[in-house]
Amino acid sequence: FNNAGLGNRYLLNDNPVGQEIKILNINVLSPIALTKIFAKSMKLRKSGHIIVTGSMNGKIPSPGRTTYTCSKFAVQGYFDSLRYELEEHNIAVTIVAPSYVRTNVSKNSIGPNGTVFGA
């Protein structure tokens, strides 16, 4: 079960591009890297199930959370595509896309100027 999430609560010019890179690395590239590791053995077994946490923000945009939304759209697209790629190996891919859930993801989101939003 891939679960990665770092949010943002700022507008376009409130942070340097480095904050976007950090969010995309955690939310998109981390689940992809982990999936690549486990998919190898699943393909050999011709069986498996990859589950990844997406978000409703990967389907419905949200102002002030642009980078988070972008990352979850990327997760949605990547794992939707991967589902078809792995189907012939009997590997299922499921994207769990919850709406708002009370977790520390929102509280720990990056705010303006790199601050922690909920601090």
PDB file of N, CA and C in Angstrom, residues 5-58:
ATOM      1  N   GLY A   5       2.011  11.678   1.196  1.00  0.00           N
ATOM      2  CA  GLY A   5       1.268  12.915   1.044  1.00  0.00           C
ATOM      3  C   GLY A   5       1.899  14.080   1.766  1.00  0.00           C
ATOM      4  N   LEU A   6       2.242  15.098   1.006  1.00  0.00           N
ATOM      5  CA  LEU A   6       2.671  16.379   1.545  1.00  0.00           C
ATOM      6  C   LEU A   6       1.875  17.420   0.787  1.00  0.00           C
ATOM      7  N   GLY A   7       1.132  18.225   1.517  1.00  0.00           N
ATOM      8  CA  GLY A   7       0.252  19.202   0.884  1.00  0.00           C
ATOM      9  C   GLY A   7       0.859  20.578   0.806  1.00  0.00           C
ATOM     10  N   ASN A   8       0.133  21.460   0.156  1.00  0.00           N
ATOM     11  CA  ASN A   8       0.517  22.866   0.127  1.00  0.00           C
ATOM     12  C   ASN A   8      -0.708  23.735   0.354  1.00  0.00           C
ATOM     13  N   ARG A   9      -0.484  24.866   0.963  1.00  0.00           N
ATOM     14  CA  ARG A   9      -1.531  25.865   1.203  1.00  0.00           C
ATOM     15  C   ARG A   9      -0.937  27.234   0.888  1.00  0.00           C
ATOM     16  N   TYR A  10      -0.710  27.479  -0.382  1.00  0.00           N
ATOM     17  CA  TYR A  10      -0.178  28.767  -0.797  1.00  0.00           C
ATOM     18  C   TYR A  10      -0.544  29.017  -2.248  1.00  0.00           C
ATOM     19  N   LEU A  11      -0.423  30.273  -2.648  1.00  0.00           N
ATOM     20  CA  LEU A  11      -0.718  30.663  -4.021  1.00  0.00           C
ATOM     21  C   LEU A  11       0.558  30.631  -4.853  1.00  0.00           C
ATOM     22  N   LEU A  12       0.415  30.770  -6.144  1.00  0.00           N
ATOM     23  CA  LEU A  12       1.486  30.575  -7.124  1.00  0.00           C
ATOM     24  C   LEU A  12       2.827  31.176  -6.735  1.00  0.00           C
ATOM     25  N   ASN A  13       2.883  32.435  -6.407  1.00  0.00           N
ATOM     26  CA  ASN A  13       4.167  33.101  -6.181  1.00  0.00           C
ATOM     27  C   ASN A  13       4.564  33.218  -4.713  1.00  0.00           C
ATOM     28  N   ASP A  14       3.910  32.459  -3.843  1.00  0.00           N
ATOM     29  CA  ASP A  14       4.221  32.542  -2.412  1.00  0.00           C
ATOM     30  C   ASP A  14       5.400  31.673  -1.985  1.00  0.00           C
ATOM     31  N   ASN A  15       5.919  30.849  -2.865  1.00  0.00           N
ATOM     32  CA  ASN A  15       7.031  29.964  -2.534  1.00  0.00           C
ATOM     33  C   ASN A  15       7.934  29.774  -3.739  1.00  0.00           C
ATOM     34  N   PRO A  16       9.214  29.475  -3.501  1.00  0.00           N
ATOM     35  CA  PRO A  16      10.112  29.157  -4.624  1.00  0.00           C
ATOM     36  C   PRO A  16       9.768  27.787  -5.210  1.00  0.00           C
ATOM     37  N   VAL A  17      10.218  27.544  -6.417  1.00  0.00           N
ATOM     38  CA  VAL A  17       9.909  26.295  -7.117  1.00  0.00           C
ATOM     39  C   VAL A  17      10.420  25.067  -6.359  1.00  0.00           C
ATOM     40  N   GLY A  18      11.381  25.257  -5.490  1.00  0.00           N
ATOM     41  CA  GLY A  18      11.895  24.136  -4.702  1.00  0.00           C
ATOM     42  C   GLY A  18      10.827  23.460  -3.858  1.00  0.00           C
ATOM     43  N   GLN A  19       9.832  24.214  -3.424  1.00  0.00           N
ATOM     44  CA  GLN A  19       8.739  23.615  -2.647  1.00  0.00           C
ATOM     45  C   GLN A  19       7.912  22.676  -3.521  1.00  0.00           C
ATOM     46  N   GLU A  20       7.676  23.082  -4.763  1.00  0.00           N
ATOM     47  CA  GLU A  20       6.949  22.207  -5.690  1.00  0.00           C
ATOM     48  C   GLU A  20       7.730  20.919  -5.947  1.00  0.00           C
ATOM     49  N   ILE A  21       9.026  21.056  -6.126  1.00  0.00           N
ATOM     50  CA  ILE A  21       9.865  19.874  -6.373  1.00  0.00           C
ATOM     51  C   ILE A  21       9.781  18.915  -5.185  1.00  0.00           C
ATOM     52  N   LYS A  22       9.831  19.456  -3.975  1.00  0.00           N
ATOM     53  CA  LYS A  22       9.739  18.619  -2.764  1.00  0.00           C
ATOM     54  C   LYS A  22       8.416  17.860  -2.721  1.00  0.00           C
ATOM     55  N   ILE A  23       7.311  18.562  -2.974  1.00  0.00           N
ATOM     56  CA  ILE A  23       5.989  17.933  -2.940  1.00  0.00           C
ATOM     57  C   ILE A  23       5.865  16.871  -4.031  1.00  0.00           C
ATOM     58  N   LEU A  24       6.320  17.179  -5.243  1.00  0.00           N
ATOM     59  CA  LEU A  24       6.227  16.210  -6.337  1.00  0.00           C
ATOM     60  C   LEU A  24       7.106  14.996  -6.083  1.00  0.00           C
ATOM     61  N   ASN A  25       8.287  15.190  -5.508  1.00  0.00           N
ATOM     62  CA  ASN A  25       9.149  14.050  -5.174  1.00  0.00           C
ATOM     63  C   ASN A  25       8.473  13.112  -4.186  1.00  0.00           C
ATOM     64  N   ILE A  26       7.885  13.684  -3.147  1.00  0.00           N
ATOM     65  CA  ILE A  26       7.246  12.857  -2.116  1.00  0.00           C
ATOM     66  C   ILE A  26       5.962  12.220  -2.639  1.00  0.00           C
ATOM     67  N   ASN A  27       5.085  13.013  -3.236  1.00  0.00           N
ATOM     68  CA  ASN A  27       3.749  12.536  -3.600  1.00  0.00           C
ATOM     69  C   ASN A  27       3.708  11.706  -4.872  1.00  0.00           C
ATOM     70  N   VAL A  28       4.634  11.935  -5.790  1.00  0.00           N
ATOM     71  CA  VAL A  28       4.587  11.238  -7.085  1.00  0.00           C
ATOM     72  C   VAL A  28       5.739  10.244  -7.222  1.00  0.00           C
ATOM     73  N   LEU A  29       6.948  10.719  -7.079  1.00  0.00           N
ATOM     74  CA  LEU A  29       8.093   9.852  -7.367  1.00  0.00           C
ATOM     75  C   LEU A  29       8.312   8.775  -6.311  1.00  0.00           C
ATOM     76  N   SER A  30       7.984   9.049  -5.057  1.00  0.00           N
ATOM     77  CA  SER A  30       8.141   8.016  -4.024  1.00  0.00           C
ATOM     78  C   SER A  30       7.245   6.799  -4.272  1.00  0.00           C
ATOM     79  N   PRO A  31       5.937   6.991  -4.527  1.00  0.00           N
ATOM     80  CA  PRO A  31       5.103   5.819  -4.830  1.00  0.00           C
ATOM     81  C   PRO A  31       5.532   5.085  -6.104  1.00  0.00           C
ATOM     82  N   ILE A  32       6.009   5.837  -7.094  1.00  0.00           N
ATOM     83  CA  ILE A  32       6.471   5.196  -8.325  1.00  0.00           C
ATOM     84  C   ILE A  32       7.696   4.333  -8.032  1.00  0.00           C
ATOM     85  N   ALA A  33       8.658   4.880  -7.292  1.00  0.00           N
ATOM     86  CA  ALA A  33       9.875   4.127  -6.970  1.00  0.00           C
ATOM     87  C   ALA A  33       9.558   2.864  -6.173  1.00  0.00           C
ATOM     88  N   LEU A  34       8.681   2.985  -5.190  1.00  0.00           N
ATOM     89  CA  LEU A  34       8.302   1.823  -4.381  1.00  0.00           C
ATOM     90  C   LEU A  34       7.582   0.771  -5.230  1.00  0.00           C
ATOM     91  N   THR A  35       6.719   1.227  -6.107  1.00  0.00           N
ATOM     92  CA  THR A  35       5.987   0.304  -6.988  1.00  0.00           C
ATOM     93  C   THR A  35       6.946  -0.460  -7.891  1.00  0.00           C
ATOM     94  N   LYS A  36       7.950   0.210  -8.423  1.00  0.00           N
ATOM     95  CA  LYS A  36       8.915  -0.459  -9.300  1.00  0.00           C
ATOM     96  C   LYS A  36       9.627  -1.600  -8.565  1.00  0.00           C
ATOM     97  N   ILE A  37       9.925  -1.373  -7.293  1.00  0.00           N
ATOM     98  CA  ILE A  37      10.609  -2.410  -6.504  1.00  0.00           C
ATOM     99  C   ILE A  37       9.722  -3.650  -6.353  1.00  0.00           C
ATOM    100  N   PHE A  38       8.473  -3.433  -5.946  1.00  0.00           N
ATOM    101  CA  PHE A  38       7.589  -4.569  -5.667  1.00  0.00           C
ATOM    102  C   PHE A  38       7.001  -5.200  -6.926  1.00  0.00           C
ATOM    103  N   ALA A  39       6.849  -4.422  -7.989  1.00  0.00           N
ATOM    104  CA  ALA A  39       6.259  -4.955  -9.216  1.00  0.00           C
ATOM    105  C   ALA A  39       7.124  -6.059  -9.832  1.00  0.00           C
ATOM    106  N   LYS A  40       8.432  -5.975  -9.658  1.00  0.00           N
ATOM    107  CA  LYS A  40       9.317  -7.006 -10.216  1.00  0.00           C
ATOM    108  C   LYS A  40       8.955  -8.392  -9.692  1.00  0.00           C
ATOM    109  N   SER A  41       8.831  -8.520  -8.375  1.00  0.00           N
ATOM    110  CA  SER A  41       8.516  -9.843  -7.812  1.00  0.00           C
ATOM    111  C   SER A  41       7.075 -10.243  -8.117  1.00  0.00           C
ATOM    112  N   MET A  42       6.178  -9.275  -8.193  1.00  0.00           N
ATOM    113  CA  MET A  42       4.789  -9.593  -8.548  1.00  0.00           C
ATOM    114  C   MET A  42       4.718 -10.142  -9.969  1.00  0.00           C
ATOM    115  N   LYS A  43       5.489  -9.573 -10.869  1.00  0.00           N
ATOM    116  CA  LYS A  43       5.494 -10.056 -12.259  1.00  0.00           C
ATOM    117  C   LYS A  43       6.030 -11.487 -12.321  1.00  0.00           C
ATOM    118  N   LEU A  44       7.059 -11.777 -11.540  1.00  0.00           N
ATOM    119  CA  LEU A  44       7.606 -13.134 -11.514  1.00  0.00           C
ATOM    120  C   LEU A  44       6.584 -14.133 -10.990  1.00  0.00           C
ATOM    121  N   ARG A  45       5.803 -13.718  -9.992  1.00  0.00           N
ATOM    122  CA  ARG A  45       4.764 -14.582  -9.420  1.00  0.00           C
ATOM    123  C   ARG A  45       3.505 -14.602 -10.272  1.00  0.00           C
ATOM    124  N   LYS A  46       3.405 -13.645 -11.194  1.00  0.00           N
ATOM    125  CA  LYS A  46       2.205 -13.458 -12.023  1.00  0.00           C
ATOM    126  C   LYS A  46       0.966 -13.228 -11.147  1.00  0.00           C
ATOM    127  N   SER A  47       1.193 -12.411 -10.096  1.00  0.00           N
ATOM    128  CA  SER A  47       0.116 -12.142  -9.158  1.00  0.00           C
ATOM    129  C   SER A  47       0.509 -10.975  -8.272  1.00  0.00           C
ATOM    130  N   GLY A  48      -0.471 -10.150  -7.922  1.00  0.00           N
ATOM    131  CA  GLY A  48      -0.209  -9.067  -6.988  1.00  0.00           C
ATOM    132  C   GLY A  48      -1.299  -8.014  -7.031  1.00  0.00           C
ATOM    133  N   HIS A  49      -1.191  -7.099  -6.107  1.00  0.00           N
ATOM    134  CA  HIS A  49      -2.156  -5.999  -6.026  1.00  0.00           C
ATOM    135  C   HIS A  49      -1.418  -4.781  -5.496  1.00  0.00           C
ATOM    136  N   ILE A  50      -1.364  -3.753  -6.300  1.00  0.00           N
ATOM    137  CA  ILE A  50      -0.737  -2.492  -5.913  1.00  0.00           C
ATOM    138  C   ILE A  50      -1.854  -1.533  -5.539  1.00  0.00           C
ATOM    139  N   ILE A  51      -1.741  -0.955  -4.359  1.00  0.00           N
ATOM    140  CA  ILE A  51      -2.731   0.018  -3.895  1.00  0.00           C
ATOM    141  C   ILE A  51      -1.984   1.310  -3.595  1.00  0.00           C
ATOM    142  N   VAL A  52      -2.495   2.401  -4.097  1.00  0.00           N
ATOM    143  CA  VAL A  52      -1.853   3.695  -3.895  1.00  0.00           C
ATOM    144  C   VAL A  52      -2.903   4.712  -3.435  1.00  0.00           C
ATOM    145  N   THR A  53      -2.463   5.609  -2.562  1.00  0.00           N
ATOM    146  CA  THR A  53      -3.359   6.657  -2.103  1.00  0.00           C
ATOM    147  C   THR A  53      -3.300   7.830  -3.066  1.00  0.00           C
ATOM    148  N   GLY A  54      -4.429   8.106  -3.670  1.00  0.00           N
ATOM    149  CA  GLY A  54      -4.580   9.300  -4.489  1.00  0.00           C
ATOM    150  C   GLY A  54      -5.317  10.323  -3.656  1.00  0.00           C
ATOM    151  N   SER A  55      -6.226  11.034  -4.271  1.00  0.00           N
ATOM    152  CA  SER A  55      -7.015  12.034  -3.570  1.00  0.00           C
ATOM    153  C   SER A  55      -8.118  12.504  -4.504  1.00  0.00           C
ATOM    154  N   MET A  56      -9.192  12.990  -3.935  1.00  0.00           N
ATOM    155  CA  MET A  56     -10.205  13.636  -4.774  1.00  0.00           C
ATOM    156  C   MET A  56      -9.599  14.848  -5.464  1.00  0.00           C
ATOM    157  N   ASN A  57      -8.520  15.414  -4.868  1.00  0.00           N
ATOM    158  CA  ASN A  57      -7.811  16.507  -5.535  1.00  0.00           C
ATOM    159  C   ASN A  57      -7.114  16.035  -6.804  1.00  0.00           C
ATOM    160  N   GLY A  58      -7.036  14.739  -7.018  1.00  0.00           N
ATOM    161  CA  GLY A  58      -6.512  14.216  -8.266  1.00  0.00           C
ATOM    162  C   GLY A  58      -7.590  14.127  -9.335  1.00  0.00           C
TER     163      GLY A  58
END
